[in-house]
PDB file of C-alpha atoms in Angstrom:
ATOM      1  CA  MET A   1      88.017 102.948 112.486  1.00  0.00           C
ATOM      2  CA  PHE A   2      86.979 102.603 108.848  1.00  0.00           C
ATOM      3  CA  HIS A   3      85.764 106.302 107.672  1.00  0.00           C
ATOM      4  CA  HIS A   4      85.286 107.895 104.266  1.00  0.00           C
ATOM      5  CA  VAL A   5      83.472 110.268 103.080  1.00  0.00           C
ATOM      6  CA  THR A   6      81.136 109.578 100.192  1.00  0.00           C
ATOM      7  CA  VAL A   7      81.308 111.612  96.798  1.00  0.00           C
ATOM      8  CA  LEU A   8      78.356 112.774  95.053  1.00  0.00           C
ATOM      9  CA  GLN A   9      75.959 110.766  97.778  1.00  0.00           C
ATOM     10  CA  HIS A  10      72.574 111.940  97.517  1.00  0.00           C
ATOM     11  CA  GLU A  11      73.037 112.947  93.476  1.00  0.00           C
ATOM     12  CA  ALA A  12      74.133 109.079  92.809  1.00  0.00           C
ATOM     13  CA  VAL A  13      71.647 107.362  94.485  1.00  0.00           C
ATOM     14  CA  GLU A  14      68.755 109.691  92.863  1.00  0.00           C
ATOM     15  CA  ALA A  15      70.046 109.099  89.690  1.00  0.00           C
ATOM     16  CA  LEU A  16      69.250 105.408  89.839  1.00  0.00           C
ATOM     17  CA  ASN A  17      65.235 105.927  90.560  1.00  0.00           C
ATOM     18  CA  VAL A  18      65.538 103.343  93.628  1.00  0.00           C
ATOM     19  CA  GLN A  19      62.310 101.281  93.548  1.00  0.00           C
ATOM     20  CA  GLU A  20      62.002  99.713  96.534  1.00  0.00           C
ATOM     21  CA  ASP A  21      61.428  95.756  95.306  1.00  0.00           C
ATOM     22  CA  GLY A  22      64.265  96.534  92.695  1.00  0.00           C
ATOM     23  CA  ILE A  23      67.491  94.756  92.750  1.00  0.00           C
ATOM     24  CA  TYR A  24      70.519  96.985  92.954  1.00  0.00           C
ATOM     25  CA  VAL A  25      74.116  96.736  92.909  1.00  0.00           C
ATOM     26  CA  ASP A  26      76.978  98.773  94.289  1.00  0.00           C
ATOM     27  CA  ALA A  27      79.668  97.929  92.750  1.00  0.00           C
ATOM     28  CA  THR A  28      82.202  99.638  94.962  1.00  0.00           C
ATOM     29  CA  LEU A  29      80.983  99.779  99.027  1.00  0.00           C
ATOM     30  CA  GLY A  30      83.868 101.543 100.369  1.00  0.00           C
ATOM     31  CA  GLY A  31      82.582 103.213 104.082  1.00  0.00           C
ATOM     32  CA  GLY A  32      78.778 102.171 102.787  1.00  0.00           C
ATOM     33  CA  GLY A  33      77.164 105.916 102.407  1.00  0.00           C
ATOM     34  CA  HIS A  34      75.886 105.312  98.838  1.00  0.00           C
ATOM     35  CA  SER A  35      74.807 101.339 100.273  1.00  0.00           C
ATOM     36  CA  GLU A  36      73.107 103.014 103.002  1.00  0.00           C
ATOM     37  CA  LEU A  37      71.055 105.204 101.012  1.00  0.00           C
ATOM     38  CA  ILE A  38      70.121 102.732  98.628  1.00  0.00           C
ATOM     39  CA  ALA A  39      69.047 100.373 101.369  1.00  0.00           C
ATOM     40  CA  GLN A  40      67.383 102.973 103.411  1.00  0.00           C
ATOM     41  CA  ARG A  41      64.499 102.867 100.172  1.00  0.00           C
ATOM     42  CA  LEU A  42      63.996  99.363  99.652  1.00  0.00           C
ATOM     43  CA  GLY A  43      61.297  97.349 100.283  1.00  0.00           C
ATOM     44  CA  SER A  44      60.960  93.750 102.338  1.00  0.00           C
ATOM     45  CA  GLU A  45      61.735  92.215  98.129  1.00  0.00           C
ATOM     46  CA  GLY A  46      64.248  94.311  97.137  1.00  0.00           C
ATOM     47  CA  ARG A  47      67.764  93.682  97.570  1.00  0.00           C
ATOM     48  CA  LEU A  48      71.223  95.094  97.096  1.00  0.00           C
ATOM     49  CA  PHE A  49      74.444  93.263  96.310  1.00  0.00           C
ATOM     50  CA  ALA A  50      77.307  95.616  97.369  1.00  0.00           C
ATOM     51  CA  PHE A  51      80.997  93.982  96.292  1.00  0.00           C
ATOM     52  CA  ASP A  52      84.456  95.503  97.824  1.00  0.00           C
ATOM     53  CA  GLN A  53      87.573  93.723  97.287  1.00  0.00           C
ATOM     54  CA  ASP A  54      89.158  94.894 100.162  1.00  0.00           C
ATOM     55  CA  GLU A  55      87.994  92.547 103.433  1.00  0.00           C
ATOM     56  CA  GLU A  56      88.979  95.634 105.864  1.00  0.00           C
ATOM     57  CA  ALA A  57      86.261  97.683 103.957  1.00  0.00           C
ATOM     58  CA  LEU A  58      83.377  95.099 103.530  1.00  0.00           C
ATOM     59  CA  GLN A  59      83.822  94.354 107.714  1.00  0.00           C
ATOM     60  CA  ALA A  60      83.837  97.301 109.132  1.00  0.00           C
ATOM     61  CA  THR A  61      80.662  98.616 106.826  1.00  0.00           C
ATOM     62  CA  GLN A  62      78.821  95.775 107.359  1.00  0.00           C
ATOM     63  CA  GLU A  63      79.501  96.253 110.997  1.00  0.00           C
ATOM     64  CA  ARG A  64      78.237  99.873 110.451  1.00  0.00           C
ATOM     65  CA  LEU A  65      75.203  98.548 108.224  1.00  0.00           C
ATOM     66  CA  GLN A  66      73.494  95.767 110.304  1.00  0.00           C
ATOM     67  CA  LYS A  67      70.299  97.307 110.532  1.00  0.00           C
ATOM     68  CA  TYR A  68      70.329  96.855 107.156  1.00  0.00           C
ATOM     69  CA  ALA A  69      71.223  92.730 107.105  1.00  0.00           C
ATOM     70  CA  ASP A  70      68.120  91.987 105.804  1.00  0.00           C
ATOM     71  CA  ARG A  71      68.168  93.569 102.411  1.00  0.00           C
ATOM     72  CA  ILE A  72      71.608  93.790 101.541  1.00  0.00           C
ATOM     73  CA  THR A  73      74.416  90.837 100.657  1.00  0.00           C
ATOM     74  CA  TYR A  74      78.060  90.892 101.452  1.00  0.00           C
ATOM     75  CA  ILE A  75      80.549  89.894  98.058  1.00  0.00           C
ATOM     76  CA  HIS A  76      84.070  90.257  98.993  1.00  0.00           C
ATOM     77  CA  ALA A  77      85.539  90.246  94.899  1.00  0.00           C
ATOM     78  CA  ASN A  78      86.567  92.793  92.229  1.00  0.00           C
ATOM     79  CA  PHE A  79      83.459  93.963  90.039  1.00  0.00           C
ATOM     80  CA  ARG A  80      84.777  92.630  86.963  1.00  0.00           C
ATOM     81  CA  ARG A  81      83.638  89.164  88.437  1.00  0.00           C
ATOM     82  CA  LEU A  82      80.049  91.092  88.739  1.00  0.00           C
ATOM     83  CA  GLN A  83      78.273  89.098  86.264  1.00  0.00           C
ATOM     84  CA  GLU A  84      79.650  85.440  87.548  1.00  0.00           C
ATOM     85  CA  GLU A  85      79.304  86.523  91.380  1.00  0.00           C
ATOM     86  CA  LEU A  86      75.747  87.731  90.739  1.00  0.00           C
ATOM     87  CA  ALA A  87      74.717  83.913  89.271  1.00  0.00           C
ATOM     88  CA  THR A  88      75.736  82.763  92.302  1.00  0.00           C
ATOM     89  CA  PHE A  89      72.832  84.510  94.149  1.00  0.00           C
ATOM     90  CA  GLY A  90      70.714  83.382  90.635  1.00  0.00           C
ATOM     91  CA  VAL A  91      70.678  86.740  89.264  1.00  0.00           C
ATOM     92  CA  ASN A  92      70.973  87.717  86.044  1.00  0.00           C
ATOM     93  CA  LYS A  93      69.024  91.455  86.028  1.00  0.00           C
ATOM     94  CA  ILE A  94      69.710  94.207  88.176  1.00  0.00           C
ATOM     95  CA  ASP A  95      67.564  97.499  88.181  1.00  0.00           C
ATOM     96  CA  GLY A  96      70.292  99.379  88.755  1.00  0.00           C
ATOM     97  CA  ILE A  97      74.179 100.308  89.497  1.00  0.00           C
ATOM     98  CA  LEU A  98      76.483 102.305  90.927  1.00  0.00           C
ATOM     99  CA  PHE A  99      80.155 102.809  90.665  1.00  0.00           C
ATOM    100  CA  ASP A 100      82.276 105.229  93.175  1.00  0.00           C
ATOM    101  CA  LEU A 101      85.615 104.885  91.378  1.00  0.00           C
ATOM    102  CA  GLY A 102      87.172 106.958  94.259  1.00  0.00           C
ATOM    103  CA  VAL A 103      90.053 105.174  96.636  1.00  0.00           C
ATOM    104  CA  SER A 104      88.846 104.868 100.287  1.00  0.00           C
ATOM    105  CA  SER A 105      89.884 107.406 102.140  1.00  0.00           C
ATOM    106  CA  PRO A 106      91.476 105.168 104.797  1.00  0.00           C
ATOM    107  CA  GLN A 107      93.485 102.967 102.130  1.00  0.00           C
ATOM    108  CA  LEU A 108      94.755 106.574 100.920  1.00  0.00           C
ATOM    109  CA  ASP A 109      95.393 107.508 104.969  1.00  0.00           C
ATOM    110  CA  ASP A 110      96.399 104.297 106.331  1.00  0.00           C
ATOM    111  CA  ALA A 111     100.333 104.437 105.677  1.00  0.00           C
ATOM    112  CA  GLU A 112     100.475 100.602 106.116  1.00  0.00           C
ATOM    113  CA  ARG A 113      98.555  99.659 102.571  1.00  0.00           C
ATOM    114  CA  GLY A 114     101.636 101.652 101.023  1.00  0.00           C
ATOM    115  CA  PHE A 115      99.465 104.254  98.266  1.00  0.00           C
ATOM    116  CA  SER A 116     100.726 107.593 100.107  1.00  0.00           C
ATOM    117  CA  TYR A 117     103.827 109.332  99.218  1.00  0.00           C
ATOM    118  CA  GLN A 118     103.875 111.233 102.343  1.00  0.00           C
ATOM    119  CA  LYS A 119     103.966 108.344 104.978  1.00  0.00           C
ATOM    120  CA  ASP A 120     106.484 105.729 104.805  1.00  0.00           C
ATOM    121  CA  ALA A 121     105.780 102.287 104.671  1.00  0.00           C
ATOM    122  CA  PRO A 122     106.774  98.900 102.356  1.00  0.00           C
ATOM    123  CA  LEU A 123     105.504  99.553  98.885  1.00  0.00           C
ATOM    124  CA  ASP A 124     102.004  97.756  98.645  1.00  0.00           C
ATOM    125  CA  MET A 125      99.235  99.778  97.177  1.00  0.00           C
ATOM    126  CA  ARG A 126      96.614  96.161  96.216  1.00  0.00           C
ATOM    127  CA  MET A 127      93.421  96.692  96.800  1.00  0.00           C
ATOM    128  CA  ASP A 128      92.806  93.337  97.741  1.00  0.00           C
ATOM    129  CA  ARG A 129      95.679  92.243  99.845  1.00  0.00           C
ATOM    130  CA  THR A 130      94.669  88.563  98.872  1.00  0.00           C
ATOM    131  CA  GLN A 131      96.298  89.362  94.850  1.00  0.00           C
ATOM    132  CA  PRO A 132      99.510  88.147  94.743  1.00  0.00           C
ATOM    133  CA  LEU A 133     101.087  92.062  92.514  1.00  0.00           C
ATOM    134  CA  SER A 134     102.307  94.241  94.704  1.00  0.00           C
ATOM    135  CA  ALA A 135     103.681  97.693  94.059  1.00  0.00           C
ATOM    136  CA  LYS A 136     107.010  96.665  95.211  1.00  0.00           C
ATOM    137  CA  GLY A 137     106.772  93.512  92.224  1.00  0.00           C
ATOM    138  CA  LEU A 138     105.934  96.099  90.144  1.00  0.00           C
ATOM    139  CA  VAL A 139     108.975  98.622  90.365  1.00  0.00           C
ATOM    140  CA  ASN A 140     111.261  95.657  90.823  1.00  0.00           C
ATOM    141  CA  THR A 141     110.752  93.323  88.518  1.00  0.00           C
ATOM    142  CA  TRP A 142     108.746  95.331  85.097  1.00  0.00           C
ATOM    143  CA  PRO A 143     111.236  96.572  82.530  1.00  0.00           C
ATOM    144  CA  GLU A 144     112.031  99.871  81.914  1.00  0.00           C
ATOM    145  CA  GLN A 145     110.165 100.109  78.851  1.00  0.00           C
ATOM    146  CA  GLU A 146     106.955  99.130  80.326  1.00  0.00           C
ATOM    147  CA  LEU A 147     107.342 101.281  83.118  1.00  0.00           C
ATOM    148  CA  ALA A 148     108.097 104.411  81.830  1.00  0.00           C
ATOM    149  CA  SER A 149     104.920 102.920  79.157  1.00  0.00           C
ATOM    150  CA  ILE A 150     102.354 102.414  83.043  1.00  0.00           C
ATOM    151  CA  ILE A 151     103.408 106.014  83.948  1.00  0.00           C
ATOM    152  CA  TRP A 152     103.238 108.082  80.314  1.00  0.00           C
ATOM    153  CA  ARG A 153      99.085 106.684  80.096  1.00  0.00           C
ATOM    154  CA  TYR A 154      97.647 106.217  83.459  1.00  0.00           C
ATOM    155  CA  GLY A 155      99.862 109.347  85.166  1.00  0.00           C
ATOM    156  CA  GLU A 156      99.827 110.892  82.366  1.00  0.00           C
ATOM    157  CA  GLU A 157     103.321 112.178  83.757  1.00  0.00           C
ATOM    158  CA  ARG A 158     105.325 114.034  80.770  1.00  0.00           C
ATOM    159  CA  PHE A 159     108.390 112.565  82.889  1.00  0.00           C
ATOM    160  CA  SER A 160     108.256 108.894  82.882  1.00  0.00           C
ATOM    161  CA  LYS A 161     111.033 107.834  80.975  1.00  0.00           C
ATOM    162  CA  ARG A 162     113.702 109.727  82.984  1.00  0.00           C
ATOM    163  CA  ILE A 163     111.395 108.386  86.009  1.00  0.00           C
ATOM    164  CA  ALA A 164     111.616 104.725  85.043  1.00  0.00           C
ATOM    165  CA  HIS A 165     115.313 104.920  84.191  1.00  0.00           C
ATOM    166  CA  ALA A 166     115.988 106.765  87.855  1.00  0.00           C
ATOM    167  CA  ILE A 167     113.982 103.721  89.401  1.00  0.00           C
ATOM    168  CA  CYS A 168     115.667 100.581  87.002  1.00  0.00           C
ATOM    169  CA  GLN A 169     118.981 102.203  88.396  1.00  0.00           C
ATOM    170  CA  ALA A 170     118.506 101.587  91.663  1.00  0.00           C
ATOM    171  CA  ARG A 171     117.314  98.480  91.941  1.00  0.00           C
ATOM    172  CA  ALA A 172     120.245  97.396  89.938  1.00  0.00           C
ATOM    173  CA  GLU A 173     122.037  98.065  93.816  1.00  0.00           C
ATOM    174  CA  ALA A 174     119.071  97.539  96.108  1.00  0.00           C
ATOM    175  CA  PRO A 175     115.258  96.786  96.282  1.00  0.00           C
ATOM    176  CA  ILE A 176     112.728  99.818  96.404  1.00  0.00           C
ATOM    177  CA  GLU A 177     111.285  98.618  98.889  1.00  0.00           C
ATOM    178  CA  THR A 178     109.279 101.540 100.278  1.00  0.00           C
ATOM    179  CA  THR A 179     107.238 104.087  99.389  1.00  0.00           C
ATOM    180  CA  LEU A 180     109.360 106.650 100.520  1.00  0.00           C
ATOM    181  CA  GLN A 181     112.802 106.091  98.934  1.00  0.00           C
ATOM    182  CA  LEU A 182     110.275 105.533  95.447  1.00  0.00           C
ATOM    183  CA  ALA A 183     108.669 109.127  96.597  1.00  0.00           C
ATOM    184  CA  GLU A 184     112.443 110.662  96.311  1.00  0.00           C
ATOM    185  CA  LEU A 185     113.813 108.740  93.139  1.00  0.00           C
ATOM    186  CA  VAL A 186     111.096 110.139  91.277  1.00  0.00           C
ATOM    187  CA  LYS A 187     111.257 113.739  93.389  1.00  0.00           C
ATOM    188  CA  ASN A 188     114.724 113.394  92.400  1.00  0.00           C
ATOM    189  CA  ALA A 189     114.239 112.147  88.663  1.00  0.00           C
ATOM    190  CA  ILE A 190     112.361 115.082  87.823  1.00  0.00           C
ATOM    191  CA  PRO A 191     113.893 118.789  86.648  1.00  0.00           C
ATOM    192  CA  ALA A 192     113.920 121.288  89.988  1.00  0.00           C
ATOM    193  CA  ALA A 193     112.353 123.585  88.225  1.00  0.00           C
ATOM    194  CA  THR A 194     109.229 121.449  87.349  1.00  0.00           C
ATOM    195  CA  ARG A 195     109.471 120.352  91.012  1.00  0.00           C
ATOM    196  CA  ARG A 196     108.952 123.584  92.390  1.00  0.00           C
ATOM    197  CA  THR A 197     104.965 124.219  91.099  1.00  0.00           C
ATOM    198  CA  GLY A 198     102.216 121.616  90.168  1.00  0.00           C
ATOM    199  CA  GLY A 199     102.398 119.524  93.972  1.00  0.00           C
ATOM    200  CA  HIS A 200     103.752 116.528  94.580  1.00  0.00           C
ATOM    201  CA  PRO A 201     105.846 115.524  92.658  1.00  0.00           C
ATOM    202  CA  ALA A 202     106.032 111.549  93.430  1.00  0.00           C
ATOM    203  CA  LYS A 203     101.538 111.795  92.715  1.00  0.00           C
ATOM    204  CA  ARG A 204     101.517 111.044  89.276  1.00  0.00           C
ATOM    205  CA  THR A 205     104.020 108.184  89.301  1.00  0.00           C
ATOM    206  CA  PHE A 206     102.195 106.889  92.278  1.00  0.00           C
ATOM    207  CA  GLN A 207      98.552 107.052  91.420  1.00  0.00           C
ATOM    208  CA  ALA A 208      99.647 104.715  87.327  1.00  0.00           C
ATOM    209  CA  ILE A 209     101.241 102.305  89.645  1.00  0.00           C
ATOM    210  CA  ARG A 210      98.307 101.971  92.008  1.00  0.00           C
ATOM    211  CA  ILE A 211      96.179 101.159  88.464  1.00  0.00           C
ATOM    212  CA  ALA A 212      98.730  99.258  87.056  1.00  0.00           C
ATOM    213  CA  VAL A 213      99.028  96.905  90.567  1.00  0.00           C
ATOM    214  CA  ASN A 214      95.369  96.382  90.404  1.00  0.00           C
ATOM    215  CA  ASP A 215      94.795  96.903  86.917  1.00  0.00           C
ATOM    216  CA  GLU A 216      91.667  99.360  87.729  1.00  0.00           C
ATOM    217  CA  LEU A 217      91.042 100.358  84.316  1.00  0.00           C
ATOM    218  CA  GLY A 218      90.699  97.156  82.703  1.00  0.00           C
ATOM    219  CA  ALA A 219      88.050  96.125  85.730  1.00  0.00           C
ATOM    220  CA  PHE A 220      85.973  98.685  85.209  1.00  0.00           C
ATOM    221  CA  THR A 221      85.925  98.644  81.731  1.00  0.00           C
ATOM    222  CA  GLU A 222      85.212  95.273  81.518  1.00  0.00           C
ATOM    223  CA  ALA A 223      82.441  95.571  84.934  1.00  0.00           C
ATOM    224  CA  VAL A 224      80.537  99.265  82.964  1.00  0.00           C
ATOM    225  CA  GLN A 225      80.265  96.853  80.465  1.00  0.00           C
ATOM    226  CA  ALA A 226      78.653  93.824  82.043  1.00  0.00           C
ATOM    227  CA  GLY A 227      76.323  96.402  84.137  1.00  0.00           C
ATOM    228  CA  VAL A 228      74.996  98.181  80.817  1.00  0.00           C
ATOM    229  CA  GLN A 229      74.318  94.339  79.764  1.00  0.00           C
ATOM    230  CA  LEU A 230      72.519  93.454  83.200  1.00  0.00           C
ATOM    231  CA  LEU A 231      70.238  96.252  83.430  1.00  0.00           C
ATOM    232  CA  ASN A 232      66.312  95.506  83.798  1.00  0.00           C
ATOM    233  CA  LEU A 233      64.429  97.523  81.353  1.00  0.00           C
ATOM    234  CA  HIS A 234      64.425 101.253  82.529  1.00  0.00           C
ATOM    235  CA  GLY A 235      67.228  99.733  84.651  1.00  0.00           C
ATOM    236  CA  ARG A 236      70.429 103.175  85.509  1.00  0.00           C
ATOM    237  CA  ILE A 237      74.006 102.918  85.676  1.00  0.00           C
ATOM    238  CA  ALA A 238      75.715 105.980  87.880  1.00  0.00           C
ATOM    239  CA  VAL A 239      79.625 106.431  86.460  1.00  0.00           C
ATOM    240  CA  ILE A 240      81.250 108.726  89.617  1.00  0.00           C
ATOM    241  CA  THR A 241      84.868 108.684  88.060  1.00  0.00           C
ATOM    242  CA  PHE A 242      87.823 110.821  89.720  1.00  0.00           C
ATOM    243  CA  HIS A 243      90.649 111.639  86.704  1.00  0.00           C
ATOM    244  CA  SER A 244      90.288 111.881  82.762  1.00  0.00           C
ATOM    245  CA  LEU A 245      91.339 107.875  82.338  1.00  0.00           C
ATOM    246  CA  GLU A 246      88.206 106.761  84.097  1.00  0.00           C
ATOM    247  CA  ASP A 247      85.875 109.342  82.516  1.00  0.00           C
ATOM    248  CA  ARG A 248      87.073 108.762  78.931  1.00  0.00           C
ATOM    249  CA  ILE A 249      86.318 105.274  79.376  1.00  0.00           C
ATOM    250  CA  CYS A 250      82.397 105.939  81.008  1.00  0.00           C
ATOM    251  CA  LYS A 251      81.437 108.371  78.386  1.00  0.00           C
ATOM    252  CA  GLU A 252      82.585 105.844  75.693  1.00  0.00           C
ATOM    253  CA  ILE A 253      80.606 102.668  76.903  1.00  0.00           C
ATOM    254  CA  TYR A 254      77.846 104.725  77.102  1.00  0.00           C
ATOM    255  CA  GLN A 255      77.901 106.327  73.953  1.00  0.00           C
ATOM    256  CA  GLU A 256      78.659 103.004  72.568  1.00  0.00           C
ATOM    257  CA  ALA A 257      75.772 101.405  74.012  1.00  0.00           C
ATOM    258  CA  ALA A 258      73.652 104.383  72.971  1.00  0.00           C
ATOM    259  CA  LYS A 259      74.277 103.545  69.337  1.00  0.00           C
ATOM    260  CA  GLY A 260      71.134 103.572  66.694  1.00  0.00           C
ATOM    261  CA  CYS A 261      71.640 102.797  62.446  1.00  0.00           C
ATOM    262  CA  GLU A 262      75.195 102.786  61.215  1.00  0.00           C
ATOM    263  CA  CYS A 263      73.568 102.729  57.590  1.00  0.00           C
ATOM    264  CA  PRO A 264      75.059 105.127  55.366  1.00  0.00           C
ATOM    265  CA  PRO A 265      73.429 107.951  54.876  1.00  0.00           C
ATOM    266  CA  ALA A 266      72.583 106.495  50.977  1.00  0.00           C
ATOM    267  CA  PHE A 267      70.561 104.128  52.147  1.00  0.00           C
ATOM    268  CA  PRO A 268      66.851 104.544  51.767  1.00  0.00           C
ATOM    269  CA  VAL A 269      66.246 101.835  54.680  1.00  0.00           C
ATOM    270  CA  CYS A 270      67.794 101.054  57.618  1.00  0.00           C
ATOM    271  CA  VAL A 271      69.161  97.317  57.065  1.00  0.00           C
ATOM    272  CA  CYS A 272      72.010  96.801  59.833  1.00  0.00           C
ATOM    273  CA  GLY A 273      69.171  96.560  62.530  1.00  0.00           C
ATOM    274  CA  ARG A 274      71.117  98.636  65.431  1.00  0.00           C
ATOM    275  CA  GLN A 275      69.731 100.415  68.008  1.00  0.00           C
ATOM    276  CA  PRO A 276      70.633 102.188  71.031  1.00  0.00           C
ATOM    277  CA  SER A 277      70.698  99.914  74.011  1.00  0.00           C
ATOM    278  CA  VAL A 278      70.910 103.102  76.365  1.00  0.00           C
ATOM    279  CA  LYS A 279      69.224 106.407  76.599  1.00  0.00           C
ATOM    280  CA  ILE A 280      72.855 109.017  77.781  1.00  0.00           C
ATOM    281  CA  ILE A 281      70.743 110.756  81.241  1.00  0.00           C
ATOM    282  CA  THR A 282      73.336 113.414  81.607  1.00  0.00           C
ATOM    283  CA  ARG A 283      75.205 114.720  78.555  1.00  0.00           C
ATOM    284  CA  LYS A 284      76.990 116.700  81.373  1.00  0.00           C
ATOM    285  CA  PRO A 285      78.376 114.983  83.634  1.00  0.00           C
ATOM    286  CA  ILE A 286      77.051 115.894  87.105  1.00  0.00           C
ATOM    287  CA  LEU A 287      79.258 117.736  89.496  1.00  0.00           C
ATOM    288  CA  PRO A 288      80.091 118.398  93.022  1.00  0.00           C
ATOM    289  CA  THR A 289      78.524 121.280  95.131  1.00  0.00           C
ATOM    290  CA  ASP A 290      81.164 124.121  96.038  1.00  0.00           C
ATOM    291  CA  GLU A 291      80.133 123.170  99.135  1.00  0.00           C
ATOM    292  CA  GLU A 292      80.947 119.930  98.867  1.00  0.00           C
ATOM    293  CA  VAL A 293      84.475 120.229  97.386  1.00  0.00           C
ATOM    294  CA  ALA A 294      84.795 122.556 100.390  1.00  0.00           C
ATOM    295  CA  THR A 295      83.684 120.378 102.897  1.00  0.00           C
ATOM    296  CA  ASN A 296      86.193 117.139 100.858  1.00  0.00           C
ATOM    297  CA  ARG A 297      89.207 118.339  99.370  1.00  0.00           C
ATOM    298  CA  ARG A 298      88.815 115.098  97.392  1.00  0.00           C
ATOM    299  CA  ALA A 299      85.438 115.713  95.684  1.00  0.00           C
ATOM    300  CA  HIS A 300      86.858 118.346  93.752  1.00  0.00           C
ATOM    301  CA  SER A 301      87.659 116.348  90.544  1.00  0.00           C
ATOM    302  CA  ALA A 302      84.428 114.145  90.565  1.00  0.00           C
ATOM    303  CA  LYS A 303      82.194 113.320  87.401  1.00  0.00           C
ATOM    304  CA  LEU A 304      79.469 111.623  87.403  1.00  0.00           C
ATOM    305  CA  ARG A 305      77.320 110.295  84.460  1.00  0.00           C
ATOM    306  CA  VAL A 306      74.238 108.101  84.238  1.00  0.00           C
ATOM    307  CA  ALA A 307      72.606 106.330  81.454  1.00  0.00           C
ATOM    308  CA  GLU A 308      69.394 104.716  81.345  1.00  0.00           C
ATOM    309  CA  LYS A 309      68.281 100.907  79.478  1.00  0.00           C
ATOM    310  CA  ILE A 310      66.142 101.234  76.671  1.00  0.00           C
ATOM    311  CA  LEU A 311      66.075  98.068  75.045  1.00  0.00           C
ATOM    312  CA  GLU A 312      66.968  94.486  76.213  1.00  0.00           C
TER     313      GLU A 312
END
């Protein structure tokens, strides 16, 4: 059964300021926690488009939210295809969009999906299992320098070069096939003193490989920029991130869209004509409560940022 505990569920949906006849997008359907709350607020003229690249999540959540079938359209696609997928339904403007970048608990917990460094399984890590690149392909074919680069950039792992070197030495003997094989390689590449602190030694490397396999940051950047463009006047975008790389991207996109005149201070009047297209609602991100963190450990690093369209 596909069961996922939604983080910042009520805060994110409240931030969207849902209108009953509006058009909304849940860019990350997952277990459907946010979609259910949005659908509850929609009237007969309202519509929710729910995206997920994981077919299992789509099928399970579609069954669970059957009573809202008249107001939800499900789309099996990566959210980087937001504009083109919505265009097939004749939609080029929306009243709100929500992103929840947490990996769904069922994906992490299902050993077969190959995300876990604690359960043995074939190396996979694909959110969309129809895509060609898997973790096994990446780990066994990418050049050492490129491996080191992604482990450092996406995992912020200071022993990235040692880990990449260990991976390349091992795969020269035989392909790296499973999650525990990789986890053991990573563990042995990290100095013993470091291994004894800070959680599982393979955590950062597995995160980095997952992000690279699914091009998560590239897709997210494109999708948030597209989401801002799609918004109607007073429409809102709400983004829940779980690590600093995602949060930085979100913050920078909002700040860029919120910029006004860029003329030098010495100019008596504005000649650039630039006006802000959004207003940032959350100068500081909304964080989960202590109670939510106590009941759902995956919520501890969540941050919610919201912006509103003020210029079409």
